[in-house]
PDB file of C-alpha atoms and ligand atoms in Angstrom:
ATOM      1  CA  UNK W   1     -48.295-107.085 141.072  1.00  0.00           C
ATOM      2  CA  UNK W   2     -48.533-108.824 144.133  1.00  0.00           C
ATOM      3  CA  UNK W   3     -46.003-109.300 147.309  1.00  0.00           C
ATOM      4  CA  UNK W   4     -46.155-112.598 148.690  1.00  0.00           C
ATOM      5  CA  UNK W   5     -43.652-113.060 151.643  1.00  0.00           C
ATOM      6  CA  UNK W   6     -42.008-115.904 152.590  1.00  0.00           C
ATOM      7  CA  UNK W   7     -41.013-116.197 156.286  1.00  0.00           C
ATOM      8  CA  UNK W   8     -39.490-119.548 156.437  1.00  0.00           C
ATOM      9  CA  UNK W   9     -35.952-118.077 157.190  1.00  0.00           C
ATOM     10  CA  UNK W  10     -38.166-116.392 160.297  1.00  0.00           C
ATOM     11  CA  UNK W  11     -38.525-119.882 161.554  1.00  0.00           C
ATOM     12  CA  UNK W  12     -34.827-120.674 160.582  1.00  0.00           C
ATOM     13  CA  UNK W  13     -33.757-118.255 162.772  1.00  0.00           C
ATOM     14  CA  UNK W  14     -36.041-119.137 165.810  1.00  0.00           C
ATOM     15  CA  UNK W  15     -34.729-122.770 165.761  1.00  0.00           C
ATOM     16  CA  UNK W  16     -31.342-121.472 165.652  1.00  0.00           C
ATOM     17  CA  UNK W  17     -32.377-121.785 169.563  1.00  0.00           C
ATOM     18  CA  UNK W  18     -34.797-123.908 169.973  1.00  0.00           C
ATOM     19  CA  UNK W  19     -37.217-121.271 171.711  1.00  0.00           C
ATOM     20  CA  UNK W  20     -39.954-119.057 170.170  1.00  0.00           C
ATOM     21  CA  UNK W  21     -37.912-115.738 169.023  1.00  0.00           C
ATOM     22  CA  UNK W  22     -38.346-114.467 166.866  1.00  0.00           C
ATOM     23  CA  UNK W  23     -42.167-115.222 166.382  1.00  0.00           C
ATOM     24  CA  UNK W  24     -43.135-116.533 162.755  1.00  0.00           C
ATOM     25  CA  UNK W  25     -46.941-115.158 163.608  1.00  0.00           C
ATOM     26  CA  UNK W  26     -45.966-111.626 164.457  1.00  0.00           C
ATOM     27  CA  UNK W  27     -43.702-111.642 161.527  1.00  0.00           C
ATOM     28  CA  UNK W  28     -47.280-113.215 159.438  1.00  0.00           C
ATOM     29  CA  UNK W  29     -49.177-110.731 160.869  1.00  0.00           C
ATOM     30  CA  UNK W  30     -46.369-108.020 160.437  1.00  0.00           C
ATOM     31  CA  UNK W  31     -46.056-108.411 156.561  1.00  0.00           C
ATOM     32  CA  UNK W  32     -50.056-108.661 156.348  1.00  0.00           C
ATOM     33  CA  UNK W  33     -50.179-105.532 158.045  1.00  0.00           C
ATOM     34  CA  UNK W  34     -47.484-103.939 155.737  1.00  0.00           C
ATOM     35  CA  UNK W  35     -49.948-104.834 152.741  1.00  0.00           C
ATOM     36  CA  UNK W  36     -48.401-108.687 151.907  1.00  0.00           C
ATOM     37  CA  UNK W  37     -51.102-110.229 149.834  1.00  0.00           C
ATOM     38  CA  UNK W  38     -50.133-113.578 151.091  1.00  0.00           C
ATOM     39  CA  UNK W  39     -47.762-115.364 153.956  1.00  0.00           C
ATOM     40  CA  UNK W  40     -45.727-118.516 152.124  1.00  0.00           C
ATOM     41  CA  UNK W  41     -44.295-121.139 154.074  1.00  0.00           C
ATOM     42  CA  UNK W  42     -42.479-124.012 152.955  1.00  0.00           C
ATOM     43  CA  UNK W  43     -43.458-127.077 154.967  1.00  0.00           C
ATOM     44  CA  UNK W  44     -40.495-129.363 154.032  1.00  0.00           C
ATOM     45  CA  UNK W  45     -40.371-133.235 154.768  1.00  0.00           C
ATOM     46  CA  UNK W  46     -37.626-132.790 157.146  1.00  0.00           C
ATOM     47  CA  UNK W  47     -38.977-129.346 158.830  1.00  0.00           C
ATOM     48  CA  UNK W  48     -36.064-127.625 159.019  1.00  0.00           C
ATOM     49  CA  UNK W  49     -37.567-124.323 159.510  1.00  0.00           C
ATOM     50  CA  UNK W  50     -40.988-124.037 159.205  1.00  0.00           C
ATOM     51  CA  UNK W  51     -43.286-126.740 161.410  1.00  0.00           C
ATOM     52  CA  UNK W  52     -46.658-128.225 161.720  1.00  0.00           C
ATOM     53  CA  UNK W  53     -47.670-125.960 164.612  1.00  0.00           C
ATOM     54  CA  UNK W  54     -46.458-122.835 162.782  1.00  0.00           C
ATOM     55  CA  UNK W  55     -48.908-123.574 159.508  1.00  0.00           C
ATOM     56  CA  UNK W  56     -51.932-124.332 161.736  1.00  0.00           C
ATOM     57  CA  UNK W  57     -50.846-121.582 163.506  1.00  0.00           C
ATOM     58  CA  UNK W  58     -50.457-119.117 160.860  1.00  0.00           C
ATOM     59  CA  UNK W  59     -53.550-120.791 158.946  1.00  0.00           C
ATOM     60  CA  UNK W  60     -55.638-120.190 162.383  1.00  0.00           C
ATOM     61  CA  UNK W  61     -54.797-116.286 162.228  1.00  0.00           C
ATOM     62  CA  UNK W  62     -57.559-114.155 161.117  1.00  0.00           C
ATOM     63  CA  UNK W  63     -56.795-111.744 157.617  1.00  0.00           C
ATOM     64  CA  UNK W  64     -53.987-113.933 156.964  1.00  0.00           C
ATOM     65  CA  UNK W  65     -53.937-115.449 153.227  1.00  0.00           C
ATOM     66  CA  UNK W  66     -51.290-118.649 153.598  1.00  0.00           C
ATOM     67  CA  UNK W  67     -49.445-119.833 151.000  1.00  0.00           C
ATOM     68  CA  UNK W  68     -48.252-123.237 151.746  1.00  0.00           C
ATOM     69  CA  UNK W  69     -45.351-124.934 149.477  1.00  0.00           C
ATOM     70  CA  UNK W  70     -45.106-128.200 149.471  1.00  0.00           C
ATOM     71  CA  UNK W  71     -43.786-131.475 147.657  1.00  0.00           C
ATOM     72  CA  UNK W  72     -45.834-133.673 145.726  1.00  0.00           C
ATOM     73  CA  UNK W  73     -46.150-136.655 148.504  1.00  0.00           C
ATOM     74  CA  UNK W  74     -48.719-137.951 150.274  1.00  0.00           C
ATOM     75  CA  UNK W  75     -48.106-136.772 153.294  1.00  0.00           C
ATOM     76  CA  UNK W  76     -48.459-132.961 151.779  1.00  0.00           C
ATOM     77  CA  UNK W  77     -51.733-133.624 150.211  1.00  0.00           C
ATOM     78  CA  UNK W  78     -53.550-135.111 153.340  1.00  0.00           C
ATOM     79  CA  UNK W  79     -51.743-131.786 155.271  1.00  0.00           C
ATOM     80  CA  UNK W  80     -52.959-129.203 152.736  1.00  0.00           C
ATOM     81  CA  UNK W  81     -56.513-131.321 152.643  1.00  0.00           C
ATOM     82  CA  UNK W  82     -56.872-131.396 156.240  1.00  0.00           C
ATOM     83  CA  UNK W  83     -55.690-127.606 156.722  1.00  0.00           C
ATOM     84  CA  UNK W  84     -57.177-126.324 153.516  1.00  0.00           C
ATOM     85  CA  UNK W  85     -54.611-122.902 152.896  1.00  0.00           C
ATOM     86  CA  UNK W  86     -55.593-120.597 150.578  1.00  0.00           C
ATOM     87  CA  UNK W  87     -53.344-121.274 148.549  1.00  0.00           C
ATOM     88  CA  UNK W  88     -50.408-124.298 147.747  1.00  0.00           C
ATOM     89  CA  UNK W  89     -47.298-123.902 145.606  1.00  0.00           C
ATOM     90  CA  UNK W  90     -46.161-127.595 144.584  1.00  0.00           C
ATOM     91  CA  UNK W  91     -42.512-127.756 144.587  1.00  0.00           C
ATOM     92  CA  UNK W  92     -39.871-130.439 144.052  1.00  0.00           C
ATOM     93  CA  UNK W  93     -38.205-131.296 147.485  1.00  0.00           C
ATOM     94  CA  UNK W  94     -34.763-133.222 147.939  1.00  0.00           C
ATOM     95  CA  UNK W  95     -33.668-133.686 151.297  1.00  0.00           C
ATOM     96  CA  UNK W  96     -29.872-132.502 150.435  1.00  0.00           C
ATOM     97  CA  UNK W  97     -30.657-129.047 149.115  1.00  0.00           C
ATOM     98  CA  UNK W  98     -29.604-126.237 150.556  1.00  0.00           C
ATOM     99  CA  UNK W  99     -32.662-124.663 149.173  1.00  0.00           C
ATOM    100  CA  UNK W 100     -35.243-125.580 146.293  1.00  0.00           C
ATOM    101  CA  UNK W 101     -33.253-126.640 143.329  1.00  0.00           C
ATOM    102  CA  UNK W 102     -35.170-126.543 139.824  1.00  0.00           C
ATOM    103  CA  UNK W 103     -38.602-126.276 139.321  1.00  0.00           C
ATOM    104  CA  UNK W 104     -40.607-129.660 139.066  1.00  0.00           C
ATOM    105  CA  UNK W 105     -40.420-131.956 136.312  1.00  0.00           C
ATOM    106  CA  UNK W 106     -44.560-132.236 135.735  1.00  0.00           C
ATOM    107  CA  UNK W 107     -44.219-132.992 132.368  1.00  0.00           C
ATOM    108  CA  UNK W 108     -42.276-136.285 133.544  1.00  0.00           C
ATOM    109  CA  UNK W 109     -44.813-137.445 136.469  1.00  0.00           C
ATOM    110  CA  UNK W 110     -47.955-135.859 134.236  1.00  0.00           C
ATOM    111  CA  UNK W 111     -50.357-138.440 135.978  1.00  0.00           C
ATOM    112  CA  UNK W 112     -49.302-138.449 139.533  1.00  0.00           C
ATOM    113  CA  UNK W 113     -49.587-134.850 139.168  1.00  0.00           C
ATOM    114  CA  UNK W 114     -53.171-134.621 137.636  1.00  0.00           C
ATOM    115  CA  UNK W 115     -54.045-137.109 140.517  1.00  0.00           C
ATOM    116  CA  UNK W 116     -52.080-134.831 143.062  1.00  0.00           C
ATOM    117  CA  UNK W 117     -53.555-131.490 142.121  1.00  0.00           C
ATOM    118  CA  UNK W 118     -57.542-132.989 141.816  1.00  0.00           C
ATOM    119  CA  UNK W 119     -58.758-133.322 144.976  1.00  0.00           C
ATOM    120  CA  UNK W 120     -56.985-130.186 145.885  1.00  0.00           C
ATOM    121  CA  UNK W 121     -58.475-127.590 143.667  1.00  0.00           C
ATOM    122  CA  UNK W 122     -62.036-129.816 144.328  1.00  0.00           C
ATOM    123  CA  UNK W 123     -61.193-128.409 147.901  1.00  0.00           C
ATOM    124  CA  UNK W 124     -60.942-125.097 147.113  1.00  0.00           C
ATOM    125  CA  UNK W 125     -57.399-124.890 147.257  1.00  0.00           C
ATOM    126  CA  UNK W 126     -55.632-122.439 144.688  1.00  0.00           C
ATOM    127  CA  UNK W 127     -53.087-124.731 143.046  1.00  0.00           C
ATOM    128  CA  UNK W 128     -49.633-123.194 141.639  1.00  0.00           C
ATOM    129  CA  UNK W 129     -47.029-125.630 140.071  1.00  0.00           C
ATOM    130  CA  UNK W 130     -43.167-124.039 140.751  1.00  0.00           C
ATOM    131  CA  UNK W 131     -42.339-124.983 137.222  1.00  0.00           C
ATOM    132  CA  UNK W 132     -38.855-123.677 135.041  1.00  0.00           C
ATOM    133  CA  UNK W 133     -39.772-121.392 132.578  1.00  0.00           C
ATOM    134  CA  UNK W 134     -40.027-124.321 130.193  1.00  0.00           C
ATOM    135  CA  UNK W 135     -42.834-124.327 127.130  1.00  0.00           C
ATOM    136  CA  UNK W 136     -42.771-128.238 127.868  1.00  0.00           C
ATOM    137  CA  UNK W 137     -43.451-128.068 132.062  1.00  0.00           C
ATOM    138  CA  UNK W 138     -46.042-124.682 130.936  1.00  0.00           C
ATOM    139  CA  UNK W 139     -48.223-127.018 128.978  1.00  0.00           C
ATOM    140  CA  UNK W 140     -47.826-130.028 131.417  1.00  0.00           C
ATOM    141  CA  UNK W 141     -48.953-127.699 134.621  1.00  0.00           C
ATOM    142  CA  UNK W 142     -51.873-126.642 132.428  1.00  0.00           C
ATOM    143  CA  UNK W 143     -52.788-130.624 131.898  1.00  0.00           C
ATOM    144  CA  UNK W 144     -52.309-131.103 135.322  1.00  0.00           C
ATOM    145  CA  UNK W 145     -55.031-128.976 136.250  1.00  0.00           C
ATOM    146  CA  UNK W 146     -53.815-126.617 138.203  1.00  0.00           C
ATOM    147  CA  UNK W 147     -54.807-123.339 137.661  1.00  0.00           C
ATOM    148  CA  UNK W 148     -51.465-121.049 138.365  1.00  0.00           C
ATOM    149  CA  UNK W 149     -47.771-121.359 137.405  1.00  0.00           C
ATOM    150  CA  UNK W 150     -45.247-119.761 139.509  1.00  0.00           C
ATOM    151  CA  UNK W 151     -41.939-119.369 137.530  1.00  0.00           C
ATOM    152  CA  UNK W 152     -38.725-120.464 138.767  1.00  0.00           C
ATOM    153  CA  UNK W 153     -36.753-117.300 138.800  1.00  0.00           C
ATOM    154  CA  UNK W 154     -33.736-118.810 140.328  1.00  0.00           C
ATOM    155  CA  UNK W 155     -31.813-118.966 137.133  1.00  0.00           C
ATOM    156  CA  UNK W 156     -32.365-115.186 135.927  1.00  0.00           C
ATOM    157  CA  UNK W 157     -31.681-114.497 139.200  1.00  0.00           C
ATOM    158  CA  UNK W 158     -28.107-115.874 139.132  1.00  0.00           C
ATOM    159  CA  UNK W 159     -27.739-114.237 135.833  1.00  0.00           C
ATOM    160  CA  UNK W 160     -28.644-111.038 136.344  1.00  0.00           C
ATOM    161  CA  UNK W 161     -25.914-108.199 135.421  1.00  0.00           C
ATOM    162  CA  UNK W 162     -24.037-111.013 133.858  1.00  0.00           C
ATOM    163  CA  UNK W 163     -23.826-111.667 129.809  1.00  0.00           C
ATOM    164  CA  UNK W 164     -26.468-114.191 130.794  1.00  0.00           C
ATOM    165  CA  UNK W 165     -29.192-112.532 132.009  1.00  0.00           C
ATOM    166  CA  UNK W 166     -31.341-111.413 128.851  1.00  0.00           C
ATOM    167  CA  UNK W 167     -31.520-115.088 127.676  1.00  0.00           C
ATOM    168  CA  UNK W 168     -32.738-116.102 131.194  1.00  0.00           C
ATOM    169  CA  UNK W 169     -35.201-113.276 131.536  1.00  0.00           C
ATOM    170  CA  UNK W 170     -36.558-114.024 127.972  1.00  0.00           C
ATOM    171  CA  UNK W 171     -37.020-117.533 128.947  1.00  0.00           C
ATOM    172  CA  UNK W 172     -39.117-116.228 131.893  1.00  0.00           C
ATOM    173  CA  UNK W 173     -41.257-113.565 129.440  1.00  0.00           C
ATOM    174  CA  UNK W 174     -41.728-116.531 126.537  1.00  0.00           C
ATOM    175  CA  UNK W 175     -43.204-118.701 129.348  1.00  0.00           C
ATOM    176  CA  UNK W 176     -45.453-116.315 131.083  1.00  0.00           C
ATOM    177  CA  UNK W 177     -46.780-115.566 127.484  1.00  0.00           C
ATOM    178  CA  UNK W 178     -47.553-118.813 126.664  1.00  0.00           C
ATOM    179  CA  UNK W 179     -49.156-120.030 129.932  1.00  0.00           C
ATOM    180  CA  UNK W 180     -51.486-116.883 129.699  1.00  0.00           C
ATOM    181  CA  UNK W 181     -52.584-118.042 126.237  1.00  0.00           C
ATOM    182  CA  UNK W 182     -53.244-121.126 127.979  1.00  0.00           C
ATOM    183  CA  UNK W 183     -55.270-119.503 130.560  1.00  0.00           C
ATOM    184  CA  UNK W 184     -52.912-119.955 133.351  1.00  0.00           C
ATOM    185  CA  UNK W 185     -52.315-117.493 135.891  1.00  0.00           C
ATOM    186  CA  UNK W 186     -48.596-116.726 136.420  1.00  0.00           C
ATOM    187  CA  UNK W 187     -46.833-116.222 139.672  1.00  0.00           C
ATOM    188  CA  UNK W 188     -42.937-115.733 139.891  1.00  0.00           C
ATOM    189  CA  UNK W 189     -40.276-116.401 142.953  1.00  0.00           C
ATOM    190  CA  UNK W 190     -36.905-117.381 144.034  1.00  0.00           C
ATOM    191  CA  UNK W 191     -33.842-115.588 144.522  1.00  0.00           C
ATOM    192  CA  UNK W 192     -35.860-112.264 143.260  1.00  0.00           C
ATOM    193  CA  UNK W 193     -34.021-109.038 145.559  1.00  0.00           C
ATOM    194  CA  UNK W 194     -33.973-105.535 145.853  1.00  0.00           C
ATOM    195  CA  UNK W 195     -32.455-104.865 142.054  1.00  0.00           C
ATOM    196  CA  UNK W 196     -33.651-108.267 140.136  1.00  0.00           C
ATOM    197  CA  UNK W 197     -37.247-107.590 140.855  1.00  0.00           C
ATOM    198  CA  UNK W 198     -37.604-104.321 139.016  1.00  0.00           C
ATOM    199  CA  UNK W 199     -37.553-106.204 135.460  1.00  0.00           C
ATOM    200  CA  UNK W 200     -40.683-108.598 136.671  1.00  0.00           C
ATOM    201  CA  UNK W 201     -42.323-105.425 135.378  1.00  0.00           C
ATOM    202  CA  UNK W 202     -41.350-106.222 131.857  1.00  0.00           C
ATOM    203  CA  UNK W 203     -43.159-109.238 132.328  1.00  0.00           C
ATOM    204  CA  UNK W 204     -46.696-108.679 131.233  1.00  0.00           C
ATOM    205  CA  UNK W 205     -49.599-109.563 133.825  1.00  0.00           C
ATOM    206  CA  UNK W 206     -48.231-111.418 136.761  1.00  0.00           C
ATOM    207  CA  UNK W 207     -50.114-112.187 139.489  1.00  0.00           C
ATOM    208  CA  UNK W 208     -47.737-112.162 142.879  1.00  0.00           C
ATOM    209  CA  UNK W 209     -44.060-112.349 143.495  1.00  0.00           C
ATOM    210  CA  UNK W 210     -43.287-115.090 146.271  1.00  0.00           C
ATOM    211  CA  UNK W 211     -40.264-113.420 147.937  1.00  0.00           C
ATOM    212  CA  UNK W 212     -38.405-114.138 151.357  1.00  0.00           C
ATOM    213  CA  UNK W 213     -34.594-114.263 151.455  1.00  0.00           C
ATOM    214  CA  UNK W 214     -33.508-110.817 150.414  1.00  0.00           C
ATOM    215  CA  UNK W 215     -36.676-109.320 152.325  1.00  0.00           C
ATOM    216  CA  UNK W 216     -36.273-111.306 155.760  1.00  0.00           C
ATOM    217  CA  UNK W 217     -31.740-110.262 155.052  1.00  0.00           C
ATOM    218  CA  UNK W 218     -32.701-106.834 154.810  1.00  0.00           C
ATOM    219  CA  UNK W 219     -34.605-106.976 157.800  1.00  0.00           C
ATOM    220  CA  UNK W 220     -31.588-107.665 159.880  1.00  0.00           C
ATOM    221  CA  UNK W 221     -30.008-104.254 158.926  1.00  0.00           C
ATOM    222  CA  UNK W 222     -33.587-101.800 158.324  1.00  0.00           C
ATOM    223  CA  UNK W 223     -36.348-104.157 160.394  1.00  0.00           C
ATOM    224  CA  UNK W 224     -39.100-106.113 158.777  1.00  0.00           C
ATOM    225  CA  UNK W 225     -41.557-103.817 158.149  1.00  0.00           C
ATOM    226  CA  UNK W 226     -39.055-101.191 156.421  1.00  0.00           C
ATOM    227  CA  UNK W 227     -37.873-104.452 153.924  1.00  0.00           C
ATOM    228  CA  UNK W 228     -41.291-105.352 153.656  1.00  0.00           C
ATOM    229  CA  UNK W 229     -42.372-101.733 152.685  1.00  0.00           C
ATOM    230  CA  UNK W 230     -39.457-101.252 150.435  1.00  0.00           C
ATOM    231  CA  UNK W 231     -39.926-104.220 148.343  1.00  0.00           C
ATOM    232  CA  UNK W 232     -43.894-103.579 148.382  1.00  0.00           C
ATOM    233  CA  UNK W 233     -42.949-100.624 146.318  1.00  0.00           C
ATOM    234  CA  UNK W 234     -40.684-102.149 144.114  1.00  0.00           C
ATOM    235  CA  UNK W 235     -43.277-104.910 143.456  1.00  0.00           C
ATOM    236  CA  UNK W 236     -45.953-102.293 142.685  1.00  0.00           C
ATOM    237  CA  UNK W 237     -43.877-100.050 140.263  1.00  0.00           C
ATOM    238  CA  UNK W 238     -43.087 -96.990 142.803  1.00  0.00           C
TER     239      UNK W 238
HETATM  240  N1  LIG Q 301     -41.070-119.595 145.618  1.00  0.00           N
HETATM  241  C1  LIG Q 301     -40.770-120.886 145.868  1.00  0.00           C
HETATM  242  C2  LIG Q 301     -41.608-121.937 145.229  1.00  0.00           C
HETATM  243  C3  LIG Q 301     -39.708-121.249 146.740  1.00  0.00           C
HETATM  244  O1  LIG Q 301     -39.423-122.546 146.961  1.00  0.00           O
HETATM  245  C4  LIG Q 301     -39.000-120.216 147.378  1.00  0.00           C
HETATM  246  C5  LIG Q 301     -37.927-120.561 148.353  1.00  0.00           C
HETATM  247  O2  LIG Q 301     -38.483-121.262 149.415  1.00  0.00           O
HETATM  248  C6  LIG Q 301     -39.362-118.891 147.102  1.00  0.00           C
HETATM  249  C7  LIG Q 301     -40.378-118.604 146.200  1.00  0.00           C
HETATM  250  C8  LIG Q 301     -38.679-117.736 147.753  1.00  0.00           C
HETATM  251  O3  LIG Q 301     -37.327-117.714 147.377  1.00  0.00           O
HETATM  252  P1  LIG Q 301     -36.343-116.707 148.059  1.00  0.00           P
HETATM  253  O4  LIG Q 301     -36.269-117.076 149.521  1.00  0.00           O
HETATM  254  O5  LIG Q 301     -35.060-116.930 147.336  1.00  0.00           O
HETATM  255  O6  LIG Q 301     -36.909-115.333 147.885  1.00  0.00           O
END
């Protein structure tokens, strides 16, 4: 498996005061260095951490594979279309949230999605749909056209090492399964840390693990690149 690493709470920090500490492109180039396959940043309508500058930025930086997550407005599209990341994860967006809430309801908005995600993949653009592990949203992502899922792992993430947790992670396995029959390739994020990752291994065939929270809190106490490296490891089995 695969570390994606999300540095929005980088940028969080940084506009804490205003200035340029600490530096979302050293910590993009840091994790890329540390063996990150990919840099995600959540552009959000109200840029609360992560800005315009910062994804051409971080887009602009050589060996850097960007992730960008996004909503599904128009404003988005003509961004990712203009700035053509390698990659965009399509999320649900409300301005209230303290965080994304739920994955997005593409089984509800099938068309506006299929009309969303064409001219992106057409560009090149790897798609991903942040989708519950739901056999319903699975099968809509797939019409869609987009060519990855990443699971919401929120839930089994609040669950874990409560009575809870198997029927959450089972949710998460039954998904993966049937968006691979599909064809689908299956990514995985949110609220994943240094203990609730290790059973992503149970899950057969994922692609990458978005992860940015418990890696960029860690770094307070051990430094990025020893949270980095330690999660790296956990992602890869070792
Ligand atoms: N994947 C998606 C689609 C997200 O929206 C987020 C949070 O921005 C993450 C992964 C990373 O979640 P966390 O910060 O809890 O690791």
């Amino acid at each position: 498996m695969l570390l994606g690493v999300n540095i929005d709470h980088v940028a969080t920090l940084r506009n804490a005061r205003g200035g340029i500490e600490p530096n979302v492109l050293t910590a993009a180039r840091f994790c890329m260095d540390l063996g990150a396959s990919s840099i995600t940043t959540h552009l959000r309508e109200d840029r609360r951490h992560i800005k315009d500058s910062d994804v051409q930025s971080i887009r602009a930086l050589p060996k850097v594979r960007l992730n960008l997550e996004m909503a599904m407005t128009d404003e988005m599209q003509d961004i990712a279309l203009h700035l053509r990341p390698h990659a965009v994860c399509i999320v649900p967006e409300k301005r209230q949230e303290l965080t994304t809430e739920g994955g997005l309801d593409v089984a509800g908005q099938l068309d506006r999605a299929t009309e969303f995600v064409k001219p992106l993949v057409e560009r090149g653009i790897e798609v991903s749909m942040f989708i519950d592990p739901d056999i319903a949203q699975v099968s809509a992502a797939y019409k869609a056209g987009a060519p990855f899922i990443e699971m919401h792992t929120g839930r089994y993430s609040e669950d874990f090492g409560t009575e809870r947790e198997e029927e959450s992670f089972q949710a998460l396995k039954g998904a993966a399964a049937f968006a691979q029959t599909l064809g689908l390739k299956v990514n995985a994020g949110h609220g994943l840390n240094y203990e609730n990752v290790k059973r992503m291994h149970e899950i057969p065939d994922l692609v990458e693990l978005n992860i940015g929270h418990s890696i960029i809190a860690r770094a307070v106490f051990v430094g990025l690149p020893q949270a980095v490296k330690e999660m790296k490891e956990l992602v890869e089995g070792k």
